[in-house]
Amino acid sequence: MSLFNAPFDPATDTALVTGAGNGIGRAIAQALVGEGVRTVFADISAERVNAAISASERPERAVPWVGDLAGLEACDALLAASHAALGEVTHFVHSASPPRREADHALAVDRRTWAEMHAVNLDAGFHLARGLAKRLIAAKRPGSFLFLTSLHAGTPRNLPHYSTAKAGMAMLVKELAKTFGRHNIRVNALVPGAIAAGGFVADASLARHIPLGRLGEAKDLAPMALSVLSNKLSGYVTGAAFVVDGGLSLTNWFEPPMLEE
Ligand SMILES: NC(=O)c1ccc[n+]([C@@H]2O[C@H](COP(=O)([O-])OP(=O)(O)OC[C@H]3O[C@@H](n4cnc5c(N)ncnc54)[C@H](O)[C@@H]3O)[C@@H](O)[C@H]2O)c1
């Protein structure tokens, strides 16, 4: 059998994807149902969730959920709805994040915007992952969790609420990977570069700083996401961060050499 054949078992694997209404989360959720994995599409926007499911290859494998993950009660409601619909949730992707606005720099960002960014990215990510893990541990089932972090976990973005939330998530991945590893629950980070996906308003001129010569698209993230989520393909991988950025993070004050054609 081919190594890459059937990375998931639709009879036992189930998934929850937050931020599944748009961008990267949507591409990953759609790819999971495309593999036959029953998947909860969770997002704050009903319109986006419904559109994402309708545009999926196999909408009958999708379960919609709509709510604001800035509140822990909503996280509890999502856990309850996911377990009711799927039983144990073996695969978790945390992609939901409030919009980034360039105006929210260090002197301008208000308390509410700061708190919401941390609540959705970090607090909800922790609360959901822990809730899912408790059930998996009790059921002695393996799991695989993936957090969407950012290059700005390690380098400033001029948006301190965003970069600090992502830095917290990067450490959360390591904490959870270490704690859950002995229960066969893997936890990893996916680190996108400049992805014209909705959450990032891309300036096309940025492409000249990217070694592969173009901005990314949400669909560029899905194959790596599924590879890391798959216990068949990545069963010995945990606590790792996978950068999918077309080489953007290699850029510094040295231009690459001009090579003769
Ligand atoms: N696009 C990029 O270039 C890029 C780069 C680095 C990291 N990321 C990260 O990847 C993830 C996805 O990015 P994207 O650009 O696809 O984002 P996006 O804005 O296109 O999608 C985010 C989704 O989260 C949902 N959401 C927002 N607030 C919510 C809330 N309170 N409760 C529930 N759902 C909520 C939105 O409705 C939206 O559908 C984010 O975590 C982002 O920080 C993106």
Coordinates of N, CA, C and O and ligand atoms in Angstrom, one line a residue, residues 18-25 42-45 48 65 67-70 94-100 116 120-121 148-151 162 166 169 191-200, ligand 1:
T18 N -11.6 25.3 14.5 CA -12.1 26.6 14.8 C -11.7 27.5 13.7 O -10.7 27.3 13.0
G19 N -12.4 28.6 13.5 CA -12.1 29.5 12.4 C -12.3 28.9 11.0 O -11.7 29.3 10.0
A20 N -13.2 27.9 11.0 CA -13.5 27.1 9.8 C -14.3 27.8 8.7 O -14.5 27.4 7.6
G21 N -14.7 29.1 9.1 CA -15.5 29.8 8.2 C -14.7 30.5 7.1 O -15.3 30.9 6.1
N22 N -13.5 30.7 7.3 CA -12.7 31.5 6.4 C -11.2 31.1 6.4 O -10.7 30.5 7.3
G23 N -10.6 31.5 5.3 CA -9.1 31.4 5.2 C -8.5 30.0 5.4 O -9.0 29.0 4.9
I24 N -7.5 30.0 6.3 CA -6.7 28.8 6.5 C -7.6 27.7 7.2 O -7.5 26.5 6.8
G25 N -8.3 28.1 8.2 CA -9.2 27.1 8.9 C -10.2 26.5 8.0 O -10.4 25.3 8.0
A42 N -16.4 25.2 13.2 CA -16.8 26.2 14.2 C -16.3 27.6 13.8 O -15.1 27.8 13.4
D43 N -17.2 28.6 14.0 CA -16.8 29.9 13.6 C -17.9 30.9 14.2 O -19.0 30.4 14.6
I44 N -17.5 32.2 14.3 CA -18.4 33.1 14.9 C -19.5 33.5 13.9 O -20.6 34.0 14.2
S45 N -19.3 33.3 12.6 CA -20.2 33.7 11.5 C -20.9 32.5 10.9 O -20.3 31.6 10.3
R48 N -20.6 32.4 7.1 CA -19.3 31.8 6.6 C -19.2 30.3 6.8 O -18.8 29.6 5.9
W65 N -21.1 24.7 13.6 CA -21.3 25.2 15.0 C -20.9 26.7 14.9 O -19.9 27.1 14.3
G67 N -20.6 30.3 17.2 CA -20.5 30.9 18.5 C -19.2 31.8 18.6 O -18.3 31.7 17.7
D68 N -19.2 32.6 19.6 CA -18.0 33.5 19.9 C -17.1 32.9 20.8 O -17.4 32.8 22.1
L69 N -15.9 32.4 20.4 CA -15.0 31.7 21.2 C -14.2 32.6 22.1 O -13.3 32.1 22.8
A70 N -14.5 33.9 22.2 CA -13.9 34.8 23.2 C -14.4 34.5 24.6 O -13.8 34.9 25.6
H94 N -6.9 24.7 15.8 CA -7.3 26.0 16.3 C -6.8 27.1 15.4 O -5.6 27.5 15.5
S95 N -7.7 27.6 14.6 CA -7.3 28.7 13.6 C -8.1 30.0 13.8 O -7.7 31.0 13.2
A96 N -9.1 30.0 14.6 CA -9.9 31.2 14.8 C -9.0 32.3 15.4 O -8.2 32.0 16.3
S97 N -9.2 33.5 14.9 CA -8.5 34.6 15.5 C -9.3 35.9 15.0 O -9.7 36.0 13.9
P98 N -9.4 36.8 16.0 CA -10.1 38.1 15.6 C -9.3 38.8 14.5 O -8.1 38.6 14.3
P99 N -9.9 39.8 13.8 CA -9.2 40.5 12.8 C -8.0 41.3 13.3 O -8.0 41.8 14.4
R100 N -7.0 41.4 12.5 CA -5.8 42.2 12.8 C -6.0 43.6 12.1 O -6.3 43.6 10.9
E116 N -9.7 40.4 23.7 CA -10.4 39.5 22.8 C -9.4 38.7 22.0 O -9.5 37.5 21.8
V120 N -9.5 34.6 22.3 CA -9.8 33.6 21.2 C -8.6 32.8 20.9 O -8.7 31.6 20.7
N121 N -7.4 33.4 20.8 CA -6.2 32.6 20.4 C -5.7 31.7 21.5 O -5.6 30.5 21.3
L148 N -2.6 27.2 14.9 CA -2.1 28.1 14.0 C -1.4 29.3 14.7 O -2.1 30.1 15.4
T149 N -0.1 29.3 14.7 CA 0.6 30.4 15.4 C 1.0 31.4 14.3 O 0.3 31.6 13.4
S150 N 2.2 31.9 14.4 CA 2.6 32.9 13.4 C 4.1 33.1 13.5 O 4.7 32.9 14.6
L151 N 4.7 33.6 12.4 CA 6.1 34.1 12.5 C 6.2 35.2 13.6 O 7.3 35.4 14.2
Y162 N -1.6 40.9 19.2 CA -1.5 39.7 18.3 C -0.2 38.9 18.5 O -0.2 37.7 18.7
K166 N 0.2 35.1 20.0 CA 0.8 34.0 19.2 C 2.0 33.4 19.9 O 2.3 32.2 19.9
M169 N 0.7 31.1 22.4 CA 0.3 29.8 21.8 C 1.5 28.9 21.5 O 1.4 27.7 21.6
V191 N 2.9 27.3 11.2 CA 3.3 28.7 11.2 C 3.2 29.3 9.8 O 4.2 29.1 9.0
P192 N 2.1 29.9 9.5 CA 2.0 30.5 8.1 C 2.9 31.7 8.0 O 3.2 32.4 8.9
G193 N 3.3 32.0 6.7 CA 3.9 33.3 6.4 C 2.9 34.3 6.0 O 1.9 34.5 6.7
A194 N 3.1 34.9 4.9 CA 2.1 36.0 4.4 C 1.1 35.3 3.5 O 1.4 35.0 2.3
I195 N -0.1 35.0 4.1 CA -1.1 34.2 3.4 C -2.3 35.2 3.1 O -2.9 35.7 4.0
A196 N -2.6 35.4 1.8 CA -3.7 36.3 1.5 C -5.0 35.5 1.7 O -5.5 34.9 0.7
A197 N -5.4 35.5 2.9 CA -6.5 34.5 3.3 C -7.7 35.2 3.9 O -8.7 34.6 4.0
G198 N -7.6 36.5 4.2 CA -8.7 37.2 4.8 C -8.3 37.9 6.0 O -8.5 39.1 6.2
G199 N -7.6 37.2 6.9 CA -7.1 37.8 8.1 C -5.9 38.7 7.9 O -5.6 39.6 8.7
F200 N -5.3 38.6 6.7 CA -4.1 39.4 6.4 C -4.4 40.1 5.1 O -4.5 39.4 4.1
Ligands
LIG1 N1 -3.2 34.9 6.9 C1 -1.9 35.0 7.3 O1 -1.1 35.5 6.6 C2 -1.5 34.3 8.7 C3 -0.2 34.4 9.0 C4 0.2 33.9 10.3 C5 -0.8 33.3 11.1 N2 -2.1 33.2 10.7 C6 -3.0 32.6 11.6 O2 -3.7 31.6 11.0 C7 -5.1 31.6 11.4 C8 -6.1 31.8 10.3 O3 -5.7 33.0 9.6 P1 -6.6 33.6 8.4 O4 -5.8 34.7 7.8 O5 -7.1 32.4 7.6 O6 -7.8 34.2 9.2 P2 -9.3 34.7 8.8 O7 -9.5 36.0 9.4 O8 -9.4 34.6 7.3 O9 -10.2 33.6 9.5 C9 -10.3 33.6 10.9 C10 -11.7 33.0 11.2 O10 -11.9 33.1 12.6 C11 -13.2 33.5 12.8 N3 -13.3 34.1 14.1 C12 -12.8 35.4 14.5 N4 -13.2 35.7 15.7 C13 -13.8 34.6 16.2 C14 -14.4 34.3 17.5 N5 -14.4 35.2 18.5 N6 -15.0 33.1 17.7 C15 -15.1 32.2 16.6 N7 -14.5 32.4 15.4 C16 -13.9 33.6 15.2 C17 -13.5 34.5 11.7 O11 -14.9 34.6 11.5 C18 -12.8 33.8 10.5 O12 -13.7 33.0 9.8 C19 -5.2 32.7 12.5 O13 -5.0 32.2 13.8 C20 -4.0 33.6 12.1 O14 -3.5 34.3 13.2 C21 -2.5 33.7 9.5

